[in-house]
């Protein structure tokens, strides 16, 4: 569905996965239609916000009786996952975090195709993570030039991410799912970055608990 109001703001984009989760569950439960007010109560927001968000993408065909749940799931799914094409992806770092992330990428339907994992440890080369082969980091250039991945998942320490990120951008990487603490969005403003700061999330939880 075409964006009817120019560039969509990041807060709206950030809400799309939550909409999708709730709507998919409604569809699975056999719910056929839902109003903006009902969906807003589930989301913890307002009916006006729901309508504004959906209007960014053309409104999703709202009728007087509410939104068609099956249509909502399909249309928001297309926005999040495309129309069947999967983004070619590589993962750097085969430690505990990388292992957990690779399992998520290979078992969840999320629009990504994990092609390869890279690590500095020679003893891991030739093994795999969830069926995805592990390569030595020295093979990164050759692999990227041959397979043209567009997404890199960084499960690396800050300094390692800082060292390799420029190389990845030069090799054609357009987006990062970044678990390091290196601020890629500042270093490469023309590359799309999704930072996943687990520590920040945990500290936010602590603040909210202590300051109720």
Coordinates of N, CA and C in Angstrom, one line a residue:
X1 N 0.8 -1.2 0.0 CA 0.0 0.0 0.0 C 0.9 1.2 0.0
X2 N 0.5 2.2 -0.8 CA 1.3 3.4 -0.9 C 1.2 4.3 0.3
X3 N 2.3 4.9 0.6 CA 2.3 5.9 1.7 C 1.6 7.2 1.1
X4 N 0.6 7.6 1.8 CA -0.2 8.8 1.3 C 0.2 10.1 1.9
X5 N 1.1 10.1 2.8 CA 1.4 11.4 3.5 C 2.9 11.6 3.6
X6 N 3.6 11.3 2.5 CA 5.0 11.5 2.5 C 5.8 10.5 3.3
X7 N 7.0 11.0 3.8 CA 7.8 10.1 4.6 C 7.2 9.7 5.9
X8 N 7.1 8.4 6.2 CA 6.5 8.0 7.5 C 7.5 8.2 8.6
X9 N 7.0 8.7 9.7 CA 7.9 9.0 10.9 C 8.4 7.7 11.5
X10 N 9.5 7.7 12.2 CA 10.1 6.5 12.8 C 9.2 6.0 13.9
X11 N 8.6 6.9 14.8 CA 7.7 6.3 15.8 C 6.5 5.5 15.2
X12 N 6.0 5.9 14.1 CA 4.9 5.1 13.4 C 5.5 3.7 13.0
X13 N 6.7 3.8 12.3 CA 7.3 2.5 11.9 C 7.6 1.6 13.1
X14 N 8.0 2.2 14.2 CA 8.3 1.4 15.4 C 7.0 0.7 15.9
X15 N 5.9 1.3 15.7 CA 4.6 0.7 16.2 C 4.1 -0.4 15.3
X16 N 4.5 -0.5 14.0 CA 4.0 -1.5 13.1 C 4.1 -2.9 13.6
X17 N 5.3 -3.3 14.1 CA 5.4 -4.7 14.6 C 4.4 -5.0 15.7
X18 N 4.2 -4.1 16.6 CA 3.2 -4.3 17.7 C 1.8 -4.5 17.1
X19 N 1.4 -3.6 16.2 CA 0.1 -3.8 15.5 C 0.0 -5.2 14.9
X20 N 1.1 -5.5 14.2 CA 1.1 -6.8 13.5 C 0.9 -8.0 14.5
X21 N 1.6 -8.0 15.6 CA 1.4 -9.0 16.6 C 0.0 -9.2 17.1
X22 N -0.6 -8.0 17.5 CA -1.9 -8.1 18.0 C -2.9 -8.5 16.9
X23 N -2.8 -8.0 15.7 CA -3.7 -8.3 14.7 C -3.6 -9.7 14.2
X24 N -2.4 -10.3 14.2 CA -2.2 -11.7 13.8 C -2.9 -12.6 14.9
X25 N -2.8 -12.2 16.1 CA -3.4 -13.0 17.2 C -4.9 -12.9 17.1
X26 N -5.5 -11.7 16.7 CA -6.9 -11.6 16.5 C -7.4 -12.5 15.4
X27 N -6.6 -12.5 14.3 CA -7.0 -13.3 13.1 C -7.0 -14.8 13.5
X28 N -5.9 -15.2 14.2 CA -5.8 -16.6 14.6 C -7.0 -17.0 15.5
X29 N -7.5 -16.0 16.3 CA -8.6 -16.3 17.2 C -10.0 -16.2 16.5
X30 N -10.0 -15.9 15.2 CA -11.2 -15.9 14.5 C -12.0 -14.6 14.5
X31 N -11.3 -13.5 14.9 CA -12.0 -12.2 14.9 C -11.9 -11.6 13.5
X32 N -13.1 -11.2 13.0 CA -13.2 -10.7 11.6 C -13.0 -9.2 11.5
X33 N -13.5 -8.4 12.4 CA -13.3 -7.0 12.3 C -13.0 -6.4 13.7
X34 N -12.4 -5.2 13.6 CA -12.0 -4.6 14.9 C -12.1 -3.1 14.6
X35 N -12.6 -2.3 15.6 CA -12.6 -0.9 15.5 C -11.3 -0.3 16.0
X36 N -11.1 1.0 15.6 CA -9.9 1.7 16.0 C -9.9 1.8 17.6
X37 N -11.1 2.0 18.2 CA -11.1 2.1 19.6 C -10.7 0.8 20.3
X38 N -11.2 -0.3 19.8 CA -10.9 -1.6 20.4 C -9.4 -1.9 20.2
X39 N -8.8 -1.6 19.0 CA -7.4 -1.8 18.8 C -6.6 -0.9 19.7
X40 N -7.0 0.3 19.9 CA -6.3 1.3 20.7 C -6.2 0.8 22.2
X41 N -7.3 0.2 22.7 CA -7.3 -0.3 24.0 C -6.2 -1.4 24.2
X42 N -6.1 -2.3 23.2 CA -5.2 -3.4 23.2 C -3.7 -2.8 23.1
X43 N -3.6 -1.8 22.4 CA -2.2 -1.2 22.1 C -1.8 -0.3 23.2
X44 N -2.7 0.2 24.0 CA -2.4 1.2 25.1 C -2.3 2.6 24.5
X45 N -3.0 2.9 23.5 CA -3.0 4.2 22.8 C -4.4 4.7 22.6
X46 N -4.6 5.6 21.7 CA -5.9 6.2 21.4 C -6.4 5.8 20.0
X47 N -7.7 5.9 19.9 CA -8.3 5.6 18.6 C -7.8 6.5 17.5
X48 N -7.6 7.8 17.9 CA -7.1 8.8 17.0 C -5.7 8.5 16.5
X49 N -4.8 8.0 17.4 CA -3.5 7.6 17.1 C -3.5 6.4 16.1
X50 N -4.3 5.4 16.3 CA -4.4 4.3 15.4 C -4.8 4.8 14.0
X51 N -5.8 5.6 13.9 CA -6.3 6.1 12.6 C -5.2 6.9 11.9
X52 N -4.5 7.7 12.7 CA -3.4 8.5 12.1 C -2.3 7.6 11.6
X53 N -2.0 6.6 12.4 CA -0.9 5.7 12.0 C -1.3 5.0 10.7
X54 N -2.5 4.5 10.6 CA -3.0 3.7 9.4 C -3.1 4.6 8.2
X55 N -3.5 5.9 8.4 CA -3.6 6.8 7.3 C -2.3 7.1 6.7
X56 N -1.2 6.9 7.4 CA 0.1 7.1 6.7 C 0.3 6.1 5.6
X57 N -0.5 5.0 5.6 CA -0.3 4.0 4.6 C -1.6 3.8 3.7
X58 N -2.5 4.9 3.8 CA -3.7 4.8 3.0 C -4.9 4.4 3.7
X59 N -4.8 4.1 5.0 CA -6.0 3.8 5.8 C -6.4 2.4 6.0
X60 N -5.8 1.5 5.1 CA -6.1 0.1 5.2 C -7.6 -0.2 5.0
X61 N -8.3 0.7 4.2 CA -9.7 0.4 3.8 C -10.7 0.4 4.9
X62 N -10.6 1.3 5.9 CA -11.5 1.3 7.0 C -12.9 1.5 6.5
X63 N -13.8 0.7 7.1 CA -15.2 0.8 6.8 C -16.0 1.3 8.1
X64 N -17.2 1.6 7.9 CA -18.0 2.1 9.1 C -18.1 1.1 10.2
X65 N -18.0 -0.2 9.9 CA -18.0 -1.2 10.9 C -16.7 -1.6 11.5
X66 N -15.6 -1.0 11.0 CA -14.3 -1.2 11.6 C -13.3 -1.7 10.5
X67 N -12.2 -2.2 11.0 CA -11.2 -2.7 10.1 C -11.3 -4.2 9.9
X68 N -11.1 -4.6 8.7 CA -11.1 -6.1 8.4 C -9.8 -6.6 8.9
X69 N -9.8 -7.6 9.9 CA -8.6 -8.1 10.5 C -7.7 -8.8 9.5
X70 N -8.3 -9.6 8.6 CA -7.5 -10.3 7.7 C -6.7 -9.4 6.7
X71 N -7.4 -8.3 6.3 CA -6.8 -7.3 5.4 C -5.7 -6.6 6.2
X72 N -6.0 -6.2 7.4 CA -4.9 -5.5 8.2 C -3.7 -6.4 8.3
X73 N -3.9 -7.7 8.7 CA -2.7 -8.6 8.8 C -1.9 -8.7 7.5
X74 N -2.6 -8.8 6.4 CA -2.0 -8.9 5.1 C -1.2 -7.6 4.7
X75 N -1.9 -6.5 4.9 CA -1.3 -5.2 4.4 C -0.1 -4.8 5.3
X76 N -0.2 -5.0 6.6 CA 0.9 -4.6 7.5 C 2.0 -5.6 7.3
X77 N 1.7 -6.9 7.1 CA 2.7 -7.9 6.8 C 3.5 -7.6 5.6
X78 N 2.8 -7.0 4.5 CA 3.5 -6.6 3.3 C 4.5 -5.5 3.6
X79 N 4.1 -4.5 4.5 CA 4.9 -3.4 4.9 C 6.2 -3.9 5.6
X80 N 6.0 -4.9 6.5 CA 7.1 -5.3 7.3 C 8.0 -6.4 6.6
X81 N 7.4 -7.2 5.8 CA 8.1 -8.4 5.3 C 8.3 -8.3 3.7
X82 N 7.7 -7.3 3.1 CA 7.7 -7.3 1.6 C 6.7 -8.3 1.1
X83 N 6.8 -8.7 -0.2 CA 5.9 -9.5 -0.9 C 6.5 -10.9 -1.1
X84 N 7.2 -11.4 -0.2 CA 7.8 -12.8 -0.3 C 9.3 -12.8 -0.5
X85 N 9.9 -11.7 -0.9 CA 11.3 -11.6 -1.0 C 12.0 -11.5 0.3
X86 N 13.1 -12.1 0.5 CA 13.8 -12.1 1.8 C 15.1 -11.3 1.7
X87 N 15.4 -10.5 2.7 CA 16.6 -9.7 2.6 C 17.8 -10.6 2.9
X88 N 18.8 -10.6 2.0 CA 20.0 -11.4 2.2 C 20.8 -10.9 3.3
X89 N 21.2 -11.7 4.3 CA 21.7 -11.3 5.6 C 22.9 -12.1 6.0
X90 N 23.9 -11.4 6.6 CA 25.0 -12.1 7.3 C 25.1 -11.7 8.7
X91 N 25.7 -12.6 9.5 CA 25.8 -12.4 11.0 C 27.3 -12.4 11.3
X92 N 27.7 -11.5 12.1 CA 29.1 -11.4 12.6 C 29.1 -11.6 14.1
X93 N 29.8 -12.7 14.5 CA 29.9 -13.0 15.9 C 29.1 -14.3 16.2
X94 N 29.9 -15.4 16.5 CA 29.2 -16.7 16.7 C 29.3 -17.1 18.2
X95 N 29.3 -16.1 19.1 CA 29.3 -16.4 20.5 C 27.9 -16.7 21.0
X96 N 27.7 -16.5 22.3 CA 26.3 -16.9 22.8 C 25.2 -16.0 22.3
X97 N 25.5 -14.7 22.2 CA 24.5 -13.8 21.6 C 24.2 -14.1 20.1
X98 N 25.3 -14.3 19.4 CA 25.2 -14.6 18.0 C 24.4 -15.9 17.7
X99 N 24.7 -16.9 18.6 CA 24.0 -18.2 18.5 C 22.5 -18.0 18.7
X100 N 22.1 -17.2 19.7 CA 20.7 -16.9 20.0 C 20.0 -16.2 18.9
X101 N 20.7 -15.2 18.3 CA 20.2 -14.4 17.3 C 20.0 -15.2 16.0
X102 N 21.0 -16.0 15.7 CA 20.9 -16.9 14.5 C 19.7 -17.8 14.6
X103 N 19.4 -18.3 15.8 CA 18.3 -19.2 15.9 C 17.0 -18.5 15.7
X104 N 16.9 -17.2 16.1 CA 15.7 -16.4 15.9 C 15.6 -16.1 14.4
X105 N 16.7 -15.8 13.7 CA 16.6 -15.4 12.3 C 16.2 -16.6 11.4
X106 N 16.6 -17.8 11.8 CA 16.4 -19.0 11.0 C 15.1 -19.7 11.3
X107 N 14.5 -19.4 12.4 CA 13.2 -20.1 12.8 C 12.0 -19.2 12.7
X108 N 12.2 -17.9 12.8 CA 11.0 -17.0 12.8 C 10.8 -16.4 11.4
X109 N 9.5 -16.3 11.0 CA 9.2 -15.8 9.7 C 9.3 -14.3 9.8
X110 N 10.4 -13.7 9.3 CA 10.6 -12.3 9.5 C 11.2 -11.5 8.3
X111 N 11.2 -12.2 7.2 CA 11.7 -11.5 6.0 C 13.1 -11.4 5.7
X112 N 13.9 -12.2 6.5 CA 15.4 -12.2 6.3 C 15.9 -13.6 5.9
X113 N 16.9 -13.7 5.1 CA 17.5 -14.9 4.7 C 19.0 -14.9 5.2
X114 N 19.2 -15.6 6.3 CA 20.6 -15.7 6.8 C 21.5 -16.6 6.0
X115 N 22.5 -15.9 5.3 CA 23.3 -16.6 4.3 C 24.5 -17.3 5.0
X116 N 25.1 -16.6 6.0 CA 26.4 -17.0 6.5 C 26.7 -16.3 7.8
X117 N 27.5 -17.0 8.7 CA 28.0 -16.4 9.9 C 29.5 -16.3 9.9
X118 N 30.0 -15.2 10.4 CA 31.5 -15.0 10.4 C 32.0 -14.8 11.8
X119 N 33.2 -15.3 12.1 CA 33.8 -15.3 13.4 C 35.3 -15.3 13.2
X120 N 36.0 -14.8 14.2 CA 37.5 -14.8 14.2 C 38.1 -16.1 14.6
X121 N 37.3 -17.0 15.2 CA 37.9 -18.2 15.8 C 38.0 -19.3 14.7
X122 N 39.2 -19.7 14.4 CA 39.4 -20.7 13.4 C 38.7 -22.0 13.7
X123 N 38.6 -22.4 15.0 CA 38.0 -23.7 15.3 C 36.6 -23.8 15.0
X124 N 35.9 -22.6 14.8 CA 34.5 -22.7 14.4 C 34.2 -22.8 12.9
X125 N 35.2 -22.5 12.1 CA 35.1 -22.6 10.7 C 34.7 -24.0 10.3
X126 N 33.7 -24.1 9.4 CA 33.3 -25.4 8.9 C 32.1 -26.0 9.7
X127 N 31.9 -25.4 10.9 CA 30.7 -25.8 11.6 C 29.5 -24.9 11.2
X128 N 28.4 -25.0 11.8 CA 27.3 -24.1 11.5 C 26.5 -23.7 12.7
X129 N 25.7 -22.7 12.5 CA 24.7 -22.3 13.5 C 23.3 -22.4 12.9
X130 N 22.5 -23.4 13.4 CA 21.2 -23.6 12.9 C 21.2 -23.8 11.4
X131 N 22.1 -24.6 10.9 CA 22.2 -24.9 9.5 C 22.9 -23.9 8.6
X132 N 23.3 -22.8 9.2 CA 24.0 -21.7 8.5 C 25.5 -21.9 8.7
X133 N 26.3 -21.9 7.6 CA 27.7 -22.2 7.7 C 28.5 -21.0 8.4
X134 N 29.5 -21.4 9.2 CA 30.4 -20.4 9.8 C 31.6 -20.2 9.0
X135 N 32.0 -19.0 8.6 CA 33.2 -18.7 7.9 C 34.1 -17.9 8.8
X136 N 35.4 -17.9 8.4 CA 36.3 -17.0 9.1 C 36.1 -15.6 8.6
X137 N 36.4 -14.6 9.4 CA 36.2 -13.2 9.1 C 37.0 -12.8 7.9
X138 N 38.1 -13.5 7.7 CA 39.0 -13.1 6.5 C 38.3 -13.4 5.2
X139 N 37.2 -14.2 5.2 CA 36.5 -14.5 4.0 C 35.4 -13.6 3.7
X140 N 35.3 -12.5 4.5 CA 34.1 -11.6 4.4 C 34.1 -10.9 3.1
X141 N 35.2 -10.3 2.6 CA 35.2 -9.6 1.3 C 34.8 -10.5 0.2
X142 N 35.4 -11.7 0.1 CA 35.1 -12.6 -1.0 C 33.6 -13.0 -1.0
X143 N 33.1 -13.4 0.2 CA 31.7 -13.8 0.3 C 30.8 -12.7 -0.1
X144 N 31.0 -11.5 0.4 CA 30.1 -10.4 0.1 C 30.1 -10.1 -1.4
X145 N 31.2 -10.1 -2.0 CA 31.3 -9.8 -3.4 C 30.6 -10.9 -4.3
X146 N 30.6 -12.1 -3.8 CA 29.9 -13.2 -4.5 C 28.4 -13.3 -4.3
X147 N 28.0 -12.9 -3.0 CA 26.6 -13.2 -2.6 C 25.8 -11.9 -2.4
X148 N 26.4 -10.8 -2.3 CA 25.7 -9.5 -2.2 C 24.7 -9.4 -1.1
X149 N 25.1 -9.6 0.1 CA 24.1 -9.4 1.3 C 23.9 -7.9 1.4
X150 N 22.7 -7.6 1.9 CA 22.4 -6.2 2.1 C 22.2 -5.8 3.6
X151 N 22.1 -6.9 4.5 CA 21.9 -6.7 5.9 C 23.0 -7.4 6.7
X152 N 23.6 -6.7 7.7 CA 24.6 -7.3 8.6 C 24.1 -7.2 10.0
X153 N 24.1 -8.4 10.7 CA 23.8 -8.4 12.1 C 25.1 -8.5 12.9
X154 N 25.3 -7.5 13.8 CA 26.5 -7.4 14.5 C 26.4 -7.8 16.0
X155 N 26.9 -9.0 16.3 CA 26.9 -9.5 17.6 C 28.4 -9.5 18.1
X156 N 29.0 -8.3 18.1 CA 30.4 -8.1 18.3 C 30.6 -7.1 19.4
X157 N 31.8 -7.2 20.1 CA 32.2 -6.1 21.0 C 32.3 -4.8 20.2
X158 N 32.2 -3.7 21.0 CA 32.2 -2.3 20.4 C 33.4 -2.1 19.4
X159 N 34.6 -2.4 19.9 CA 35.8 -2.1 19.1 C 35.8 -3.0 17.8
X160 N 35.4 -4.2 17.9 CA 35.3 -5.1 16.7 C 34.3 -4.5 15.7
X161 N 33.1 -4.1 16.2 CA 32.1 -3.5 15.3 C 32.6 -2.2 14.7
X162 N 33.4 -1.4 15.4 CA 33.9 -0.2 14.9 C 34.9 -0.5 13.7
X163 N 35.7 -1.6 13.9 CA 36.7 -1.9 12.9 C 36.1 -2.4 11.6
X164 N 35.0 -3.3 11.7 CA 34.5 -4.0 10.6 C 33.4 -3.2 9.9
X165 N 32.7 -2.3 10.5 CA 31.5 -1.7 10.0 C 31.8 -0.9 8.7
X166 N 32.9 -0.2 8.6 CA 33.3 0.6 7.4 C 33.5 -0.4 6.2
X167 N 34.2 -1.5 6.5 CA 34.4 -2.5 5.5 C 33.0 -3.0 4.9
X168 N 32.1 -3.3 5.8 CA 30.8 -3.8 5.4 C 30.0 -2.8 4.6
X169 N 30.1 -1.5 4.9 CA 29.4 -0.5 4.1 C 30.0 -0.5 2.7
X170 N 31.4 -0.5 2.6 CA 32.0 -0.5 1.3 C 31.7 -1.8 0.5
X171 N 31.3 -2.9 1.2 CA 30.9 -4.1 0.5 C 29.5 -4.2 0.1
X172 N 28.7 -3.1 0.4 CA 27.4 -3.0 0.0 C 26.3 -3.2 1.0
X173 N 26.7 -3.3 2.3 CA 25.7 -3.5 3.3 C 24.9 -2.2 3.4
X174 N 23.5 -2.3 3.4 CA 22.6 -1.2 3.5 C 22.0 -1.0 4.9
X175 N 22.0 -2.1 5.6 CA 21.3 -2.0 6.9 C 22.0 -2.9 8.0
X176 N 22.0 -2.4 9.2 CA 22.6 -3.1 10.3 C 21.5 -3.4 11.4
X177 N 21.5 -4.6 11.9 CA 20.9 -4.9 13.2 C 22.0 -5.0 14.2
X178 N 22.2 -4.0 15.0 CA 23.4 -3.7 15.7 C 23.3 -4.0 17.2
X179 N 23.9 -5.1 17.7 CA 23.9 -5.4 19.1 C 25.2 -5.0 19.8
X180 N 26.1 -4.3 19.1 CA 27.3 -3.8 19.7 C 26.9 -2.4 20.4
X181 N 27.9 -1.8 21.1 CA 27.6 -0.5 21.7 C 28.3 0.6 20.9
X182 N 28.6 0.3 19.6 CA 29.1 1.4 18.7 C 28.0 2.0 17.9
X183 N 27.9 3.3 18.0 CA 26.8 4.0 17.4 C 27.0 4.2 15.9
X184 N 26.5 3.2 15.1 CA 26.6 3.1 13.7 C 25.8 4.2 13.0
X185 N 24.7 4.6 13.6 CA 23.8 5.6 13.0 C 24.5 7.0 12.9
X186 N 25.5 7.2 13.8 CA 26.2 8.5 13.7 C 27.4 8.3 12.8
X187 N 28.0 7.2 12.8 CA 29.2 6.9 11.9 C 28.8 6.9 10.4
X188 N 27.6 6.3 10.1 CA 27.2 6.1 8.8 C 25.7 6.5 8.6
X189 N 25.5 7.9 8.5 CA 24.2 8.4 8.5 C 23.3 8.0 7.3
X190 N 23.9 7.5 6.2 CA 23.2 7.1 5.0 C 22.8 5.6 5.0
X191 N 23.2 4.9 6.1 CA 22.9 3.5 6.2 C 21.8 3.3 7.3
X192 N 20.9 2.4 7.0 CA 19.8 2.2 8.0 C 20.3 1.3 9.1
X193 N 20.1 1.8 10.4 CA 20.6 1.1 11.5 C 19.4 0.8 12.5
X194 N 19.3 -0.4 13.0 CA 18.4 -0.7 14.1 C 19.3 -1.2 15.3
X195 N 19.4 -0.3 16.3 CA 20.3 -0.6 17.4 C 19.5 -1.4 18.5
X196 N 20.1 -2.5 19.0 CA 19.4 -3.3 20.0 C 20.3 -3.3 21.2
X197 N 20.0 -2.4 22.1 CA 20.8 -2.2 23.3 C 20.1 -3.0 24.5
X198 N 20.5 -4.2 24.7 CA 19.9 -5.0 25.8 C 20.0 -4.3 27.1
X199 N 21.2 -3.8 27.4 CA 21.5 -3.1 28.6 C 20.6 -1.9 28.9
X200 N 20.4 -1.1 27.8 CA 19.5 0.0 27.9 C 18.1 -0.4 28.3
X201 N 17.6 -1.4 27.7 CA 16.3 -1.9 28.0 C 16.2 -2.3 29.5
X202 N 17.2 -3.0 30.0 CA 17.2 -3.5 31.4 C 17.3 -2.3 32.3
X203 N 18.1 -1.3 32.0 CA 18.2 -0.1 32.9 C 16.9 0.6 32.9
X204 N 16.2 0.7 31.7 CA 14.9 1.4 31.7 C 13.9 0.7 32.6
X205 N 13.9 -0.7 32.6 CA 13.0 -1.4 33.4 C 13.3 -1.1 34.9
X206 N 14.6 -1.0 35.3 CA 15.0 -0.7 36.6 C 14.5 0.7 37.1
X207 N 14.7 1.6 36.2 CA 14.2 3.0 36.5 C 12.7 3.0 36.7
X208 N 12.0 2.4 35.8 CA 10.5 2.4 36.0 C 10.0 1.7 37.3
X209 N 10.7 0.6 37.7 CA 10.4 -0.1 38.9 C 10.7 0.8 40.1
X210 N 11.8 1.5 40.1 CA 12.3 2.3 41.2 C 11.6 3.6 41.4
X211 N 10.9 4.1 40.3 CA 10.4 5.4 40.3 C 8.9 5.4 40.0
X212 N 8.2 4.4 40.4 CA 6.8 4.4 40.2 C 6.1 5.5 41.0

